[in-house]
């Protein structure tokens, strides 16, 4: 059993450039006697009697936990890991994004208690001429209590300063993808280095202007473009310009808009310890962090503090009642720095790696979001099934449409045939009427002709009889003599 003790931060423990931070140093494992192990066994037996362990399958595992009678030494493994990690050192890359004049450089200097951005090498926004988005990186080696941290800060001067800010996020996304690509190339080498340099962006501090009205369209679009590539931590810059009530309302408005646009910001991990859960809850309540940065040391009640002096009073940077700077520093450096690196490696980088390797295998790239490859494969399977069902429904719809068209064509042809039959019937009836008329006319003409013939025959007969009647008396007269 190893008990970690936290050493109080020393004011003079910084070598070179460092931070005021306590370092956990493991101590020698405590040796337990037989009585301790026997008491543990009795407690375990009572627990099993109340809550019996689940039954094993047909082939039970032979692995079982056994307590040792004395000290063996493998409990010293955390010390070995600690010494190795301290010897190797740590790396962390922090990106700051926001419009000029938001206090990004001042906040970075306040976070690490050193002049990473001085006035000579990094002039203020009023002295910058270029309005295009650039990517500036700065590296510094910080030492504190024997622990070495290679800090890389990435600044984006010119972001949001142009009249047309279309695609101003493209240089930032390209930079993040390039760092992922470099790390992937290092992993893909045949002879890989045992200590590969990690230049991937582990956290992105996005500065929101303290307008009090909500997010700008540029803020929404930028976070939607990058929330699947990097851990986004939203900040309200220059929070001393807002009253406490305005700051609370502004935070609620920002969180509502983030949820409305389905933007994924950094989420704190779940913990089993109640104390850690309380700490997590306090940090979650302060998101987005309303911060104030200052490099000026002011005397307050015989105590030197970093702050900003106004006619109405002094704003202390490291006072939680004035702003959330101290909570941000504790979260970013003291409590969640390793979790930020783990999320970057296990979620964002794995998604990028999966999309890159998918080009080689399938020849196509899909947006994986913030999901692991196994979940992505299951989602692709569901998508394929839904696509097949959709295609089947479309084919059935097309088939029904074609059947309807065929039926309609048959109905149209039947109606055409019916119409033509009606026309032919009417034509035949018309012809029949015409024939009847012609036949009746012919009968009339025939009757009139027959009457004329009869009249002509009667006239001829009459004329013949007349002629015959005139000749007979002459013959009779001639016969007398």
XYZ file of C-alpha atoms in Angstrom:
481
model
C 0.000 0.000 0.000
C 1.395 3.372 -1.111
C 0.368 6.616 0.453
C 0.876 9.718 -1.662
C 1.675 12.883 0.232
C 1.352 16.283 -1.331
C 4.207 18.601 -0.567
C 3.307 22.208 0.066
C 4.352 24.479 -2.835
C 7.617 26.243 -2.106
C 8.027 29.855 -3.025
C 11.709 29.441 -3.925
C 11.473 26.006 -5.505
C 11.494 27.226 -9.098
C 14.560 26.574 -11.164
C 14.707 28.469 -14.458
C 11.059 29.303 -15.184
C 8.349 27.506 -13.279
C 4.970 27.519 -11.655
C 3.841 27.696 -8.084
C 2.683 24.118 -7.906
C 2.869 21.265 -5.391
C 4.342 17.977 -6.577
C 3.179 14.596 -5.363
C 6.116 12.460 -4.261
C 5.527 8.863 -3.222
C 7.073 7.610 -0.007
C 8.382 4.208 0.952
C 5.611 1.609 1.138
C 4.359 0.836 4.598
C 5.055 -2.722 5.835
C 2.031 -4.389 7.383
C 2.147 -7.174 10.010
C 0.203 -10.439 10.097
C -2.527 -9.008 12.363
C -3.431 -6.449 9.718
C -3.816 -9.125 7.061
C -5.875 -11.359 9.383
C -8.226 -8.515 10.184
C -8.568 -7.829 6.465
C -9.372 -11.496 5.802
C -12.051 -11.533 8.506
C -13.613 -8.403 7.100
C -13.563 -9.909 3.616
C -15.233 -13.128 4.855
C -17.990 -11.143 6.525
C -18.520 -9.137 3.356
C -18.762 -12.335 1.277
C -21.235 -13.808 3.713
C -23.500 -10.795 3.366
C -22.866 -10.295 -0.347
C -21.666 -13.590 -1.844
C -19.520 -13.250 -4.965
C -21.145 -14.210 -8.311
C -20.814 -17.770 -9.502
C -18.241 -18.465 -12.138
C -18.903 -20.082 -15.520
C -18.260 -23.679 -16.510
C -14.498 -23.041 -16.410
C -13.786 -20.951 -13.314
C -10.654 -18.842 -13.260
C -7.878 -20.047 -10.970
C -6.680 -16.504 -10.246
C -7.425 -15.494 -6.675
C -6.278 -12.645 -4.451
C -3.923 -13.696 -1.702
C -2.484 -11.635 1.056
C 1.213 -11.857 1.787
C 2.664 -12.505 5.195
C 5.415 -9.969 4.726
C 6.826 -7.272 2.507
C 7.891 -8.494 -0.981
C 8.545 -5.275 -2.812
C 6.259 -4.993 -5.837
C 4.249 -2.358 -3.946
C 7.181 -0.113 -4.856
C 6.114 -0.088 -8.539
C 4.420 3.349 -8.267
C 7.729 4.750 -7.067
C 9.469 3.276 -10.104
C 6.845 4.775 -12.436
C 7.187 8.095 -10.645
C 10.988 8.175 -10.970
C 10.810 7.219 -14.620
C 8.189 9.872 -15.377
C 10.142 12.558 -13.533
C 13.323 11.607 -15.372
C 11.575 11.684 -18.736
C 9.709 14.902 -18.074
C 6.306 15.998 -19.270
C 4.997 17.731 -22.364
C 1.926 19.889 -22.758
C 0.677 21.986 -25.650
C -1.798 24.785 -24.964
C -3.569 26.770 -27.684
C -5.182 30.151 -27.098
C -7.712 31.494 -29.601
C -9.585 34.767 -29.532
C -9.798 38.218 -30.990
C -6.988 40.693 -30.434
C -7.081 42.604 -27.176
C -8.734 39.797 -25.184
C -5.727 39.392 -22.850
C -4.519 36.009 -24.122
C -0.801 36.697 -23.628
C -1.396 38.233 -20.210
C -3.400 35.226 -19.075
C -0.690 32.781 -20.205
C 1.929 34.750 -18.280
C -0.342 34.727 -15.224
C -1.002 30.998 -15.469
C 2.644 29.966 -15.413
C 4.019 32.911 -13.413
C 6.581 33.754 -16.062
C 6.977 36.146 -18.985
C 6.334 33.812 -21.890
C 5.071 36.798 -23.884
C 7.025 39.963 -23.231
C 6.420 43.351 -24.784
C 9.636 43.335 -26.846
C 9.204 40.019 -28.656
C 5.399 40.047 -28.773
C 3.969 43.540 -29.290
C 0.399 44.337 -28.346
C -2.533 44.206 -30.741
C -2.315 47.934 -31.495
C 1.188 47.457 -32.954
C 0.318 44.543 -35.221
C -0.131 45.356 -38.882
C -1.126 41.970 -40.320
C -4.826 41.136 -40.111
C -4.569 37.597 -41.442
C -4.670 34.595 -39.123
C -1.192 33.355 -38.237
C -0.013 30.507 -36.036
C 2.749 31.397 -33.587
C 4.289 28.750 -31.326
C 6.559 29.292 -28.352
C 8.294 26.649 -26.255
C 9.716 27.023 -22.797
C 11.202 24.522 -20.336
C 9.743 24.926 -16.863
C 11.157 23.285 -13.748
C 9.525 22.994 -10.368
C 10.490 20.701 -7.507
C 12.586 18.496 -9.761
C 9.744 18.058 -12.302
C 10.376 19.264 -15.851
C 7.565 20.482 -18.100
C 8.129 21.361 -21.738
C 5.316 23.803 -22.383
C 4.313 24.737 -25.918
C 1.943 27.658 -26.372
C 0.151 28.214 -29.662
C -1.195 31.697 -30.355
C -3.444 32.762 -33.234
C -2.824 36.482 -33.872
C -5.235 38.033 -36.342
C -8.138 35.728 -35.524
C -11.441 37.565 -35.943
C -9.764 40.904 -36.755
C -10.567 41.028 -40.475
C -13.685 42.544 -42.010
C -14.537 39.207 -43.630
C -13.833 36.373 -41.185
C -14.919 33.571 -43.500
C -12.806 30.448 -43.002
C -10.601 32.203 -40.430
C -10.641 28.935 -38.472
C -9.017 27.006 -41.347
C -5.368 27.735 -40.336
C -6.163 26.523 -36.810
C -7.732 23.249 -37.983
C -4.877 22.695 -40.429
C -2.329 23.197 -37.644
C -4.058 20.677 -35.361
C -4.360 18.119 -38.181
C -0.705 18.596 -39.113
C 0.388 17.866 -35.542
C -1.759 14.721 -35.512
C -0.255 13.737 -38.858
C 3.296 14.233 -37.569
C 2.611 12.033 -34.544
C 1.036 9.371 -36.783
C 4.110 9.383 -39.013
C 6.338 8.881 -35.970
C 4.244 5.896 -34.914
C 4.294 4.429 -38.429
C 8.095 4.313 -38.719
C 9.725 0.903 -38.750
C 12.246 1.983 -36.134
C 10.174 4.024 -33.745
C 11.723 6.112 -31.033
C 10.998 5.090 -27.469
C 10.463 8.722 -26.431
C 8.475 10.275 -29.254
C 7.853 13.989 -28.947
C 4.197 14.833 -28.449
C 3.363 18.158 -30.097
C -0.366 17.514 -30.350
C -2.637 20.263 -29.053
C -3.990 19.059 -25.708
C -6.233 21.991 -24.819
C -7.673 25.058 -26.530
C -8.608 28.087 -24.460
C -11.254 29.985 -26.445
C -11.727 33.580 -25.327
C -15.247 35.007 -25.485
C -15.767 38.755 -25.489
C -17.543 40.028 -22.330
C -20.496 41.504 -24.223
C -23.122 40.015 -21.912
C -25.399 39.162 -24.861
C -24.209 35.666 -25.777
C -21.996 34.025 -28.374
C -21.200 35.628 -31.697
C -21.754 33.662 -34.936
C -17.965 33.424 -35.269
C -17.706 31.867 -31.802
C -20.352 29.260 -32.616
C -18.865 28.390 -35.989
C -15.314 28.099 -34.655
C -16.252 25.799 -31.783
C -18.408 23.652 -34.079
C -15.459 23.269 -36.436
C -12.972 22.295 -33.712
C -14.941 20.531 -30.958
C -14.217 17.137 -32.533
C -10.494 17.816 -32.890
C -9.388 19.332 -29.582
C -10.498 19.880 -25.984
C -12.217 23.271 -25.993
C -12.319 25.214 -22.721
C -14.429 28.392 -23.075
C -13.308 31.485 -21.182
C -14.918 34.867 -20.602
C -12.082 37.333 -20.954
C -11.767 40.534 -18.950
C -14.471 39.456 -16.525
C -13.821 42.527 -14.374
C -15.962 44.509 -16.835
C -19.061 42.590 -15.720
C -20.921 42.712 -12.442
C -21.385 39.403 -10.577
C -25.039 39.221 -11.616
C -24.211 40.002 -15.251
C -21.440 37.394 -15.189
C -23.794 34.660 -13.880
C -26.450 35.464 -16.466
C -23.828 35.599 -19.212
C -22.538 32.148 -18.219
C -26.063 30.693 -18.362
C -26.632 32.232 -21.778
C -23.356 30.812 -23.128
C -24.075 27.314 -21.790
C -27.588 27.381 -23.261
C -26.275 28.391 -26.675
C -23.532 25.741 -26.506
C -26.150 23.082 -25.749
C -28.472 24.467 -28.416
C -25.792 24.218 -31.117
C -24.642 20.788 -29.832
C -21.081 21.961 -29.218
C -18.911 19.537 -27.252
C -16.650 21.286 -24.788
C -14.266 19.557 -22.397
C -16.152 17.396 -19.894
C -14.759 16.575 -16.485
C -14.246 12.829 -15.878
C -16.348 10.852 -13.412
C -14.694 9.983 -10.111
C -15.484 7.417 -7.429
C -14.123 9.497 -4.576
C -16.653 11.810 -2.894
C -14.089 14.544 -2.268
C -13.028 14.524 -5.902
C -16.673 14.618 -6.964
C -17.185 17.709 -4.815
C -14.147 19.313 -6.433
C -15.422 18.367 -9.892
C -18.827 19.836 -9.087
C -17.287 23.132 -8.002
C -15.265 23.312 -11.211
C -18.275 22.449 -13.398
C -20.280 25.243 -11.796
C -17.649 27.783 -12.902
C -17.688 26.793 -16.604
C -17.227 28.912 -18.690
C -14.436 30.385 -16.602
C -14.648 34.160 -16.168
C -11.000 35.181 -15.834
C -8.863 38.251 -15.317
C -5.160 38.312 -16.114
C -2.464 40.650 -14.869
C 1.316 40.755 -14.674
C 1.346 43.628 -12.187
C 2.141 42.945 -8.528
C 0.169 45.144 -6.124
C 0.525 45.609 -2.364
C -2.721 44.675 -0.582
C -2.730 44.627 3.224
C 1.040 44.105 3.460
C 0.740 41.258 0.957
C 1.920 41.257 -2.645
C -0.650 39.893 -5.086
C -1.193 39.966 -8.835
C -4.088 42.192 -9.736
C -5.465 45.230 -11.493
C -5.999 48.517 -9.710
C -8.981 50.696 -10.552
C -10.289 53.917 -9.010
C -13.039 51.921 -7.338
C -10.792 49.158 -5.970
C -8.400 46.311 -6.741
C -9.216 43.112 -8.657
C -7.080 40.263 -7.375
C -6.254 37.675 -10.028
C -5.910 34.770 -7.600
C -9.083 35.491 -5.652
C -12.051 33.212 -6.389
C -14.448 35.872 -5.178
C -13.238 38.207 -7.923
C -12.871 35.803 -10.876
C -12.320 32.140 -11.847
C -8.618 32.374 -12.661
C -7.513 30.224 -9.726
C -10.077 27.516 -10.591
C -8.893 27.533 -14.212
C -5.244 27.182 -13.179
C -6.015 24.352 -10.756
C -8.040 22.506 -13.387
C -5.620 23.091 -16.240
C -2.352 22.389 -14.413
C -2.823 20.771 -11.036
C -5.757 18.378 -11.423
C -6.730 17.707 -15.065
C -3.614 18.162 -17.189
C -3.103 14.399 -17.558
C -6.794 13.856 -18.308
C -6.611 16.462 -21.074
C -3.691 14.555 -22.576
C -5.530 11.220 -22.230
C -8.674 12.544 -23.943
C -6.535 13.992 -26.726
C -4.749 10.669 -27.247
C -7.658 8.255 -26.747
C -10.468 10.199 -28.433
C -9.400 12.981 -30.783
C -6.174 11.411 -32.050
C -7.791 7.970 -32.407
C -10.543 9.497 -34.526
C -7.956 11.200 -36.721
C -5.921 7.993 -36.980
C -9.030 5.988 -37.868
C -9.989 8.426 -40.616
C -6.460 8.325 -42.036
C -6.260 4.532 -42.031
C -9.758 4.274 -43.494
C -8.423 5.974 -46.626
C -5.913 3.156 -47.096
C -8.408 0.333 -46.457
C -11.720 1.616 -47.787
C -10.624 4.555 -49.882
C -13.100 6.863 -48.205
C -13.091 9.102 -45.166
C -15.908 9.530 -42.698
C -16.293 12.053 -39.932
C -15.930 10.012 -36.760
C -16.677 12.747 -34.262
C -15.557 12.128 -30.721
C -16.216 8.364 -30.773
C -13.844 5.489 -30.455
C -13.347 3.170 -33.484
C -15.479 0.330 -32.057
C -18.414 2.636 -31.480
C -17.827 4.122 -34.906
C -17.983 0.654 -36.507
C -21.250 -0.063 -34.729
C -22.629 3.262 -35.882
C -21.514 2.503 -39.429
C -23.279 -0.858 -39.249
C -26.467 0.814 -38.055
C -26.068 3.426 -40.764
C -25.624 0.689 -43.379
C -28.743 -1.144 -42.156
C -30.767 2.053 -42.178
C -29.401 2.847 -45.637
C -30.454 -0.585 -46.920
C -33.918 -0.130 -45.412
C -34.134 3.272 -47.008
C -33.082 1.833 -50.384
C -35.660 -0.956 -49.997
C -38.368 1.583 -49.208
C -37.301 3.671 -52.203
C -37.377 0.598 -54.471
C -40.851 -0.310 -53.212
C -41.935 3.249 -53.803
C -40.521 3.171 -57.334
C -42.199 -0.194 -57.979
C -45.540 1.114 -56.762
C -45.078 4.204 -58.881
C -44.343 2.141 -61.987
C -47.358 -0.113 -61.290
C -49.533 2.977 -60.951
C -48.110 4.367 -64.186
C -48.784 1.054 -65.942
C -52.335 0.937 -64.639
C -52.839 4.516 -65.704
C -51.515 3.716 -69.168
C -53.864 0.730 -69.408
C -56.761 2.897 -68.288
C -55.810 5.556 -70.816
C -55.498 2.997 -73.608
C -58.820 1.422 -72.587
C -60.453 4.828 -72.578
C -58.907 5.543 -75.991
C -60.184 2.263 -77.367
C -63.607 2.992 -75.903
C -63.578 6.431 -77.447
C -62.532 5.057 -80.835
C -65.214 2.367 -80.634
C -67.811 5.026 -79.872
C -66.568 7.076 -82.782
C -66.682 4.059 -85.124
C -70.155 3.174 -83.859
C -71.354 6.702 -84.468
C -69.738 6.657 -87.900
C -71.458 3.364 -88.767
C -74.780 4.655 -87.553
C -74.293 7.786 -89.644
C -73.434 5.695 -92.695
C -76.442 3.472 -92.020
C -78.700 6.518 -91.855
C -77.233 7.806 -95.090
C -77.838 4.411 -96.741
C -81.411 4.390 -95.476
C -81.916 7.852 -96.874
C -80.387 6.844 -100.191
C -82.472 3.649 -100.211
C -85.657 5.608 -99.500
C -84.748 8.069 -102.218
C -84.045 5.173 -104.552
C -87.433 3.624 -103.738
C -89.151 6.918 -104.433
C -87.291 7.304 -107.694
C -88.131 3.699 -108.547
C -91.834 4.182 -107.822
C -91.913 7.385 -109.784
C -90.141 5.669 -112.665
C -92.515 2.729 -112.506
C -95.491 5.099 -112.486
C -93.996 6.848 -115.448
C -93.515 3.509 -117.209
C -97.057 2.438 -116.459
C -98.386 5.741 -117.636
C -96.296 5.433 -120.774
C -97.529 1.889 -121.356
C -101.130 2.962 -120.882
C -100.634 5.796 -123.247
C -99.091 3.519 -125.795
C -101.866 0.999 -125.342
C -104.466 3.696 -125.706
C -102.814 4.994 -128.778
C -102.665 1.516 -130.231
C -106.259 0.891 -129.454
C -107.112 4.161 -131.044
C -105.302 3.227 -134.171
C -106.878 -0.185 -134.260
C -110.374 1.265 -133.832
C -109.954 3.590 -136.844
C -108.951 0.835 -139.290
C -111.807 -1.670 -138.697
C -114.728 0.245 -140.352
C -112.826 0.530 -143.603
C -112.255 -3.127 -143.739
C -115.868 -3.823 -142.995
C -116.896 -1.482 -145.748
C -114.626 -3.132 -148.139
C -116.010 -6.462 -147.184
C -119.562 -5.611 -148.159
C -118.663 -5.183 -151.730
